[in-house]
Coordinates of C-alpha atoms in Angstrom, one line a residue:
X1 CA 99.9 93.3 114.5
X2 CA 96.8 93.9 112.3
X3 CA 98.6 96.6 110.3
X4 CA 101.2 94.1 109.2
X5 CA 98.8 91.5 108.0
X6 CA 99.0 92.4 104.3
X7 CA 102.9 92.2 104.5
X8 CA 102.7 88.8 106.2
X9 CA 100.3 87.4 103.6
X10 CA 102.6 88.7 100.8
X11 CA 105.7 87.2 102.4
X12 CA 103.8 83.9 102.9
X13 CA 102.9 83.8 99.2
X14 CA 106.2 84.9 97.9
X15 CA 108.0 81.5 97.8
X16 CA 105.3 80.0 95.6
X17 CA 105.3 83.1 93.3
X18 CA 109.1 83.0 93.0
X19 CA 109.0 79.3 92.3
X20 CA 106.8 80.0 89.3
X21 CA 109.0 82.9 88.1
X22 CA 112.4 81.3 88.6
X23 CA 111.9 78.8 85.8
X24 CA 111.3 81.4 83.1
X25 CA 114.1 81.2 80.5
X26 CA 115.9 84.0 78.6
X27 CA 114.5 85.6 75.5
X28 CA 115.3 88.6 73.3
X29 CA 117.2 91.3 75.3
X30 CA 118.1 88.9 78.1
X31 CA 120.6 87.4 75.7
X32 CA 122.4 90.7 74.9
X33 CA 122.0 93.0 77.8
X34 CA 124.7 93.5 80.5
X35 CA 123.1 91.1 83.0
X36 CA 123.9 87.9 81.2
X37 CA 127.1 86.0 81.8
X38 CA 128.3 86.1 78.2
X39 CA 128.5 89.9 77.7
X40 CA 132.0 91.0 76.7
X41 CA 132.9 94.0 78.8
X42 CA 136.6 94.1 77.8
X43 CA 139.6 93.8 80.0
X44 CA 139.9 95.1 83.6
X45 CA 137.4 96.0 86.2
X46 CA 137.4 99.6 85.0
X47 CA 135.5 98.4 81.9
X48 CA 132.5 97.6 84.2
X49 CA 132.0 101.1 85.4
X50 CA 132.3 103.2 82.3
X51 CA 129.3 104.4 80.2
X52 CA 128.6 102.1 77.3
X53 CA 126.0 102.1 74.6
X54 CA 123.3 104.6 75.7
X55 CA 123.7 103.7 79.4
X56 CA 125.8 104.3 82.5
X57 CA 124.8 101.3 84.7
X58 CA 127.7 100.0 86.6
X59 CA 125.6 97.8 88.9
X60 CA 124.2 95.9 85.9
X61 CA 127.7 95.4 84.5
X62 CA 129.1 94.2 87.8
X63 CA 126.2 91.7 88.1
X64 CA 126.8 90.3 84.7
X65 CA 130.5 90.0 85.4
X66 CA 129.7 88.1 88.6
X67 CA 127.5 85.7 86.6
X68 CA 130.4 85.0 84.2
X69 CA 132.2 83.1 87.0
X70 CA 129.3 80.6 87.3
X71 CA 127.0 80.7 84.2
X72 CA 124.7 78.1 85.8
X73 CA 123.3 80.9 88.0
X74 CA 121.8 82.5 84.9
X75 CA 118.9 83.3 84.8
X76 CA 117.8 82.0 88.3
X77 CA 119.9 84.5 90.2
X78 CA 118.5 87.3 88.0
X79 CA 114.9 86.3 88.9
X80 CA 115.7 86.0 92.6
X81 CA 117.3 89.5 92.7
X82 CA 114.4 91.1 90.7
X83 CA 111.7 89.5 92.8
X84 CA 113.6 90.4 96.0
X85 CA 113.7 94.0 94.8
X86 CA 110.0 93.9 94.1
X87 CA 109.3 92.7 97.6
X88 CA 111.3 95.5 99.1
X89 CA 109.5 98.0 96.8
X90 CA 106.2 96.6 98.1
X91 CA 107.3 97.2 101.7
X92 CA 108.4 100.8 100.8
X93 CA 105.0 101.5 99.2
X94 CA 103.4 100.3 102.4
X95 CA 105.8 102.4 104.6
X96 CA 105.4 105.6 102.5
X97 CA 101.6 105.2 102.4
X98 CA 101.5 105.1 106.2
X99 CA 104.0 107.9 106.5
X100 CA 101.8 110.3 104.4
X101 CA 98.8 109.5 106.6
X102 CA 96.7 107.1 104.7
X103 CA 94.3 105.0 106.7
X104 CA 95.0 101.3 107.2
X105 CA 92.6 100.0 104.5
X106 CA 93.9 102.5 102.0
X107 CA 97.5 101.5 102.8
X108 CA 96.6 97.8 102.1
X109 CA 95.0 98.8 98.8
X110 CA 98.1 100.7 97.7
X111 CA 100.3 97.8 98.8
X112 CA 98.3 95.0 97.1
X113 CA 97.8 97.0 94.0
X114 CA 101.6 97.6 93.7
X115 CA 102.5 93.9 94.4
X116 CA 100.2 92.1 92.0
X117 CA 99.1 94.7 89.4
X118 CA 99.7 93.4 85.9
X119 CA 101.6 96.6 85.4
X120 CA 104.6 95.1 87.2
X121 CA 104.9 92.1 84.9
X122 CA 107.2 93.6 82.3
X123 CA 109.7 94.1 85.1
X124 CA 109.0 91.3 87.6
X125 CA 109.0 88.6 84.9
X126 CA 112.1 90.1 83.3
X127 CA 115.6 88.8 83.4
X128 CA 117.3 92.0 82.4
X129 CA 115.2 94.2 84.6
X130 CA 117.4 94.7 87.7
X131 CA 118.0 98.3 86.6
X132 CA 114.2 99.2 86.6
X133 CA 113.6 97.3 89.9
X134 CA 116.4 98.8 91.8
X135 CA 116.2 102.3 90.3
X136 CA 112.6 102.3 91.7
X137 CA 113.8 100.8 95.0
X138 CA 116.4 103.5 95.7
X139 CA 114.0 106.2 94.5
X140 CA 111.4 105.0 97.0
X141 CA 114.1 105.0 99.6
X142 CA 114.8 108.6 98.7
X143 CA 111.1 109.4 99.3
X144 CA 111.0 107.5 102.6
X145 CA 114.2 109.3 103.8
X146 CA 112.9 112.8 102.8
X147 CA 109.6 112.1 104.7
X148 CA 111.5 110.9 107.7
X149 CA 113.0 112.8 110.7
X150 CA 115.6 115.5 110.1
X151 CA 118.4 113.1 111.1
X152 CA 118.0 110.7 108.2
X153 CA 116.4 113.2 105.8
X154 CA 119.7 114.2 104.1
X155 CA 120.1 110.6 102.8
X156 CA 117.6 111.2 100.1
X157 CA 120.2 112.8 97.9
X158 CA 122.5 109.8 98.2
X159 CA 119.6 107.4 97.5
X160 CA 118.5 109.4 94.4
X161 CA 122.1 109.3 93.1
X162 CA 122.2 105.5 93.5
X163 CA 118.8 105.3 91.8
X164 CA 120.3 107.2 88.9
X165 CA 123.3 104.9 88.7
X166 CA 120.9 101.9 88.6
X167 CA 119.0 103.5 85.6
X168 CA 119.1 106.9 84.2
X169 CA 115.4 107.6 84.9
X170 CA 116.2 107.4 88.6
X171 CA 117.3 111.0 88.2
X172 CA 113.6 112.1 88.7
X173 CA 114.0 111.1 92.4
X174 CA 116.0 114.3 93.0
X175 CA 112.6 116.0 92.6
X176 CA 109.9 113.5 93.3
X177 CA 110.4 113.3 97.1
X178 CA 109.7 117.1 97.5
X179 CA 106.6 116.7 95.4
X180 CA 105.3 113.8 97.5
X181 CA 105.9 115.8 100.7
X182 CA 104.2 118.9 99.1
X183 CA 101.2 116.8 98.1
X184 CA 100.5 115.5 101.6
X185 CA 101.5 118.7 103.5
X186 CA 104.8 117.4 104.8
X187 CA 106.7 120.3 103.3
X188 CA 105.9 123.9 102.4
X189 CA 106.2 125.1 98.8
X190 CA 109.2 127.2 99.9
X191 CA 110.9 124.2 101.6
X192 CA 110.3 122.0 98.6
X193 CA 111.6 124.7 96.2
X194 CA 114.8 125.2 98.2
X195 CA 115.4 121.5 98.5
X196 CA 115.1 121.2 94.7
X197 CA 118.1 123.5 94.3
X198 CA 120.5 121.1 96.1
X199 CA 120.3 118.3 93.5
X200 CA 121.4 120.7 90.7
X201 CA 125.0 120.4 91.8
X202 CA 124.8 116.6 91.9
X203 CA 123.2 116.4 88.5
X204 CA 125.9 118.7 87.0
X205 CA 128.6 116.5 88.6
X206 CA 126.8 113.4 87.2
X207 CA 126.8 114.7 83.6
X208 CA 130.4 116.0 84.0
X209 CA 131.6 112.6 85.1
X210 CA 129.7 110.9 82.4
X211 CA 131.2 113.2 79.7
X212 CA 134.7 112.7 81.1
X213 CA 134.3 108.9 81.1
X214 CA 132.8 108.8 77.6
X215 CA 134.5 106.2 75.4
X216 CA 134.0 104.7 71.9
X217 CA 131.6 102.1 73.4
X218 CA 129.1 104.8 74.4
X219 CA 126.5 106.1 72.0
X220 CA 123.0 107.5 71.9
X221 CA 120.3 105.1 70.4
X222 CA 118.5 106.9 67.6
X223 CA 115.3 105.1 68.6
X224 CA 115.1 107.4 71.6
X225 CA 115.1 110.6 69.5
X226 CA 113.2 109.9 66.3
X227 CA 109.7 111.3 65.5
X228 CA 109.3 113.1 68.8
X229 CA 105.7 114.4 68.8
X230 CA 104.1 111.1 67.6
X231 CA 106.4 109.1 69.9
X232 CA 105.3 111.1 73.0
X233 CA 101.6 110.8 72.2
X234 CA 102.1 107.0 71.7
X235 CA 104.1 106.7 74.9
X236 CA 101.5 108.5 76.9
X237 CA 98.8 106.2 75.6
X238 CA 101.0 103.2 76.4
X239 CA 101.7 104.5 79.8
X240 CA 98.0 104.7 80.8
X241 CA 97.2 101.4 79.2
X242 CA 100.1 99.6 80.8
X243 CA 99.6 101.2 84.3
X244 CA 95.9 100.8 84.5
X245 CA 95.4 97.4 83.0
X246 CA 91.8 96.9 82.1
X247 CA 92.0 93.4 80.5
X248 CA 94.5 90.8 79.4
X249 CA 96.0 92.6 76.5
X250 CA 97.5 89.4 75.0
X251 CA 93.9 88.4 74.1
X252 CA 93.6 91.6 72.1
X253 CA 97.1 92.5 70.8
X254 CA 98.5 89.0 70.0
X255 CA 96.7 87.7 66.9
X256 CA 97.5 84.0 67.3
X257 CA 95.5 83.9 70.6
X258 CA 93.1 86.7 70.0
X259 CA 89.9 86.1 72.0
X260 CA 87.5 89.0 72.4
X261 CA 84.9 87.3 74.6
X262 CA 87.5 86.3 77.1
X263 CA 89.0 89.8 77.0
X264 CA 85.6 91.2 77.8
X265 CA 85.1 88.7 80.6
X266 CA 88.4 89.6 82.3
X267 CA 87.6 93.3 81.8
X268 CA 84.4 92.8 83.8
X269 CA 86.5 91.9 86.8
X270 CA 89.0 94.7 86.5
X271 CA 87.2 97.8 85.1
X272 CA 84.4 98.2 87.6
X273 CA 87.0 99.1 90.3
X274 CA 88.6 101.8 88.2
X275 CA 85.2 103.3 87.2
X276 CA 83.9 103.2 90.8
X277 CA 87.0 104.9 92.2
X278 CA 87.1 107.6 89.5
X279 CA 83.4 108.4 89.7
X280 CA 82.9 108.2 93.4
X281 CA 86.2 110.0 93.9
X282 CA 85.6 112.8 91.4
X283 CA 85.6 115.4 94.1
X284 CA 88.9 114.1 95.6
X285 CA 90.5 114.3 92.1
X286 CA 90.1 118.0 92.2
X287 CA 91.9 118.4 95.5
X288 CA 95.4 119.9 95.7
X289 CA 96.7 116.7 97.1
X290 CA 95.6 114.6 94.1
X291 CA 96.6 117.2 91.5
X292 CA 100.1 117.4 93.0
X293 CA 100.3 113.6 93.1
X294 CA 99.2 113.5 89.4
X295 CA 102.0 115.9 88.5
X296 CA 104.4 113.7 90.6
X297 CA 103.4 110.6 88.6
X298 CA 104.0 112.4 85.3
X299 CA 107.4 113.6 86.6
X300 CA 108.4 110.0 87.6
X301 CA 107.3 108.6 84.2
X302 CA 108.6 111.5 82.2
X303 CA 112.0 110.0 81.0
X304 CA 110.1 107.2 79.4
X305 CA 107.3 109.4 78.1
X306 CA 109.7 111.5 76.0
X307 CA 112.0 108.7 74.9
X308 CA 110.8 105.0 74.8
X309 CA 108.0 103.3 76.6
X310 CA 107.8 99.5 76.9
X311 CA 106.0 97.2 79.3
X312 CA 108.9 97.3 81.7
X313 CA 108.7 101.1 82.0
X314 CA 105.3 101.2 83.7
X315 CA 107.1 100.1 86.8
X316 CA 109.0 103.5 87.0
X317 CA 106.0 105.5 88.5
X318 CA 104.0 102.6 89.8
X319 CA 104.8 103.1 93.5
X320 CA 103.5 106.7 93.4
X321 CA 100.5 105.6 91.3
X322 CA 99.7 103.0 93.9
X323 CA 99.8 105.6 96.7
X324 CA 97.6 108.0 94.7
X325 CA 95.1 105.1 94.1
X326 CA 95.1 104.4 97.9
X327 CA 94.4 108.1 98.5
X328 CA 91.4 108.0 96.2
X329 CA 90.2 104.7 97.7
X330 CA 90.4 106.3 101.2
X331 CA 88.2 109.2 100.0
X332 CA 85.7 106.9 98.5
X333 CA 85.7 104.2 101.2
X334 CA 84.7 106.8 103.8
X335 CA 81.2 106.9 102.2
X336 CA 81.0 103.6 100.2
X337 CA 83.2 101.2 102.1
X338 CA 81.4 97.9 101.3
X339 CA 81.2 98.6 97.6
X340 CA 84.9 99.6 97.5
X341 CA 85.9 96.4 99.3
X342 CA 83.9 94.2 96.9
X343 CA 85.1 95.9 93.7
X344 CA 88.7 95.9 94.8
X345 CA 88.4 92.2 95.7
X346 CA 87.1 91.5 92.1
X347 CA 90.0 93.5 90.7
X348 CA 92.5 91.3 92.7
X349 CA 90.9 88.2 91.2
X350 CA 91.1 89.5 87.7
X351 CA 94.7 90.7 88.2
X352 CA 95.8 87.3 89.5
X353 CA 94.3 85.7 86.3
X354 CA 96.2 88.1 84.1
X355 CA 99.4 87.6 86.0
X356 CA 99.2 83.9 85.8
X357 CA 98.5 83.9 82.1
X358 CA 101.5 86.2 81.4
X359 CA 103.8 83.9 83.4
X360 CA 102.7 81.0 81.2
X361 CA 103.2 83.0 78.0
X362 CA 106.7 84.0 79.2
X363 CA 107.4 80.3 80.0
X364 CA 106.4 79.2 76.5
X365 CA 108.6 81.8 74.8
X366 CA 111.6 80.9 76.9
X367 CA 111.0 77.2 76.3
X368 CA 110.8 77.8 72.5
X369 CA 114.3 79.3 72.5
X370 CA 115.6 76.4 74.6
X371 CA 114.1 73.7 72.3
X372 CA 115.5 75.5 69.2
X373 CA 119.0 75.5 70.8
X374 CA 118.8 71.9 71.8
X375 CA 117.6 70.9 68.3
X376 CA 120.8 72.5 66.9
X377 CA 123.1 71.0 69.6
X378 CA 121.9 67.5 68.6
X379 CA 123.2 68.0 65.1
X380 CA 126.4 70.0 65.5
X381 CA 129.4 70.4 67.9
X382 CA 129.5 74.1 68.9
X383 CA 132.5 75.8 67.5
X384 CA 134.0 79.3 67.9
X385 CA 132.1 81.0 65.1
X386 CA 128.7 80.5 63.7
X387 CA 126.4 82.4 61.3
X388 CA 122.7 82.6 62.0
X389 CA 120.5 83.7 59.0
X390 CA 116.9 84.5 59.6
X391 CA 114.0 84.5 57.1
X392 CA 111.7 87.3 58.2
X393 CA 108.1 86.1 57.8
X394 CA 106.6 89.0 59.7
X395 CA 105.8 86.9 62.7
X396 CA 103.5 88.2 65.5
X397 CA 104.8 89.1 68.9
X398 CA 103.3 90.7 72.0
X399 CA 105.7 92.7 74.2
X400 CA 108.2 90.7 76.2
X401 CA 105.7 87.9 76.9
X402 CA 105.1 86.4 73.4
X403 CA 108.5 86.6 71.7
X404 CA 109.0 85.5 68.1
X405 CA 111.1 82.3 67.9
X406 CA 114.2 84.0 66.4
X407 CA 114.3 86.4 69.4
X408 CA 113.7 83.7 71.9
X409 CA 116.6 81.8 70.3
X410 CA 118.7 84.9 71.1
X411 CA 119.8 85.1 67.4
X412 CA 122.0 82.0 68.2
X413 CA 123.1 83.0 71.7
X414 CA 120.9 80.2 73.2
X415 CA 123.3 77.6 71.7
X416 CA 126.1 79.1 73.7
X417 CA 124.1 78.8 76.9
X418 CA 122.4 75.4 76.6
X419 CA 125.6 73.9 75.1
X420 CA 127.2 74.6 78.5
X421 CA 130.6 75.4 77.0
X422 CA 130.4 79.1 76.2
X423 CA 130.6 78.5 72.5
X424 CA 130.3 79.8 69.9
X425 CA 132.1 83.0 71.0
X426 CA 131.4 84.8 67.7
X427 CA 127.9 84.9 66.2
X428 CA 127.1 86.5 62.9
X429 CA 123.5 87.5 62.1
X430 CA 121.7 88.5 58.9
X431 CA 118.0 88.9 58.0
X432 CA 116.5 87.9 54.7
X433 CA 113.1 88.0 53.2
X434 CA 111.4 84.7 52.0
X435 CA 112.1 85.5 48.4
X436 CA 115.9 85.9 49.0
X437 CA 116.9 82.3 48.4
X438 CA 119.7 83.1 46.0
X439 CA 121.0 85.9 48.3
X440 CA 121.0 83.5 51.2
X441 CA 123.1 81.0 49.3
X442 CA 125.6 83.6 48.3
X443 CA 125.8 85.1 51.8
X444 CA 126.3 81.6 53.3
X445 CA 129.2 80.9 50.9
X446 CA 130.8 84.3 51.6
X447 CA 130.6 84.0 55.4
X448 CA 132.2 80.5 55.3
X449 CA 135.1 82.0 53.3
X450 CA 135.5 84.5 56.0
X451 CA 136.1 81.7 58.5
X452 CA 132.7 81.0 60.0
X453 CA 132.4 77.2 60.6
X454 CA 128.7 76.7 60.4
X455 CA 125.7 78.5 58.9
X456 CA 122.2 78.1 60.3
X457 CA 118.9 79.2 58.6
X458 CA 116.1 80.0 61.0
X459 CA 112.5 79.7 59.7
X460 CA 110.0 80.2 62.4
X461 CA 110.9 77.8 65.2
X462 CA 112.7 75.4 62.9
X463 CA 116.4 75.6 62.0
X464 CA 118.3 74.1 59.0
X465 CA 122.0 73.7 58.9
X466 CA 122.9 74.9 55.4
X467 CA 126.7 75.0 55.7
X468 CA 128.1 72.4 58.1

C-alpha cells in the first residue's frame, strides 16, 4: 500500500486543483484553434479528419465539433479533459519509473516532479492543449507497452500512431520506447535497432495518407521554417529554461509586475535542489544509462527544438525528464538521503507557489477578455458581421499567462461566446498604429460599405464603437 501513497495523495488533491483550473477563461489561440465550439470545419464529417492548416489532428477537430452542440461546455470540458490527461500521464510516469527499476523514493520524486512542476503549466492551464496532453499520454503508453511482457509489447506501434494523430510531435514515440529500454538495460542495442526498422513503414504510410488527403485548407506555417540556426539556438535555451524552472519567470519577463527580490526569493527555494542533484550526481551523469536518457530527452523534444518552442511544448519530453531526474535522485539519495529529501521538499514548496501565481495570472487574462466582451454587449446587439480594429501600442505580454487585452478579447470572438447567441458569425480584424487616426476612419467607412454592421476600436482594454 505504501508504494501507492503518492498516487493517493495526488488523487485526493486533484478535485481542488481542477476546481481552480476549471474557471480559467479563453484567451488568444483558445478562440481560434479547433477545440472551440465556433470553429468552421465546413460541411460533412469528412471535414473533421482531413489535414488543415499545418496540422493533421482529427481528435481535436472532433472535440471542437462535439462542443458545437452545446457551447456552454466550453471551456469547462476542455479543462476537465486536459487535467484528466495530465493525471493519467502522472500515473504513467509512476508506472514506467517502477518498470525500469527505480527505487520507491525515486519513483515518488519522478511522479511529484511531473505532476506539479511549473513546466506543465503551459499545457495544464491551457484550453487548446488537448493535443499536447494526449500526444504525451499515448506516447507514454507506447513506452509502457514496449517495456511490458511480449504479449502486449506489439501495441507500442499502435499507441505511437495514435500519439502522432493527436499531435505531429508524437511521431518521436516510434523511437523513444526503444531508447528508454536501451537506457535501463531492458533491450539490447541489436533488439532496439531492429525494432526501429518496423515504424519506418508506418511513417511512410502516414505521410502518404497525409499527402493524398491534402486540400486547399492545409498549409505550412512559415513561422516554423524561418531563420533556422538562430531559431534552434533560441528554442534550446527556452527548452532548458521552461523544463527546469528556477524561479517565477513572470517576475522577470513581464515588465508590469517585474520584481527582482521576489524572483530571487523563489529561486532560493527551487535552485538548491537542481544544484545538489547535479553536483552530487556528477558521476551518475557520466553513466551509459543517463547519457542514453539525455539523448532520449533531446529526441522527444526535437520536433519543437527545430520548429517552434512555446511554454506548452516543454510538456512533450517532461515524462522522460522526470524519470531521468528520478534516476539521478536515486544515485544521490543512496549517499545523501536526508539532504536530498529536504531540498526536494523545498523545491515542491517553491513549485506550488509558482503554479498558484500562474493560475491567478491566467485567471486575470481570461477575465479581462470577458469584461471587454460584456462592455460591448451592453452597448450593441450582436449582428452577423462586425469589424474590430486594434491600435497597437506595443503592450507587454508573458507567454500564455499574461495575454494582452486584444488577444484575451479574441479579436472580437469573445463577443460571440459571452453573447450566448453565436453572433457575430463574421469578424473582420485590422491593426493600426497610434498615429493612424485618418487611416482608421477611412478603413471604418470602407468596411461599412462592404456590409459590416458595426466597427469597434480597441485601445488597451477599452473599446469604442466608432461605427454603430
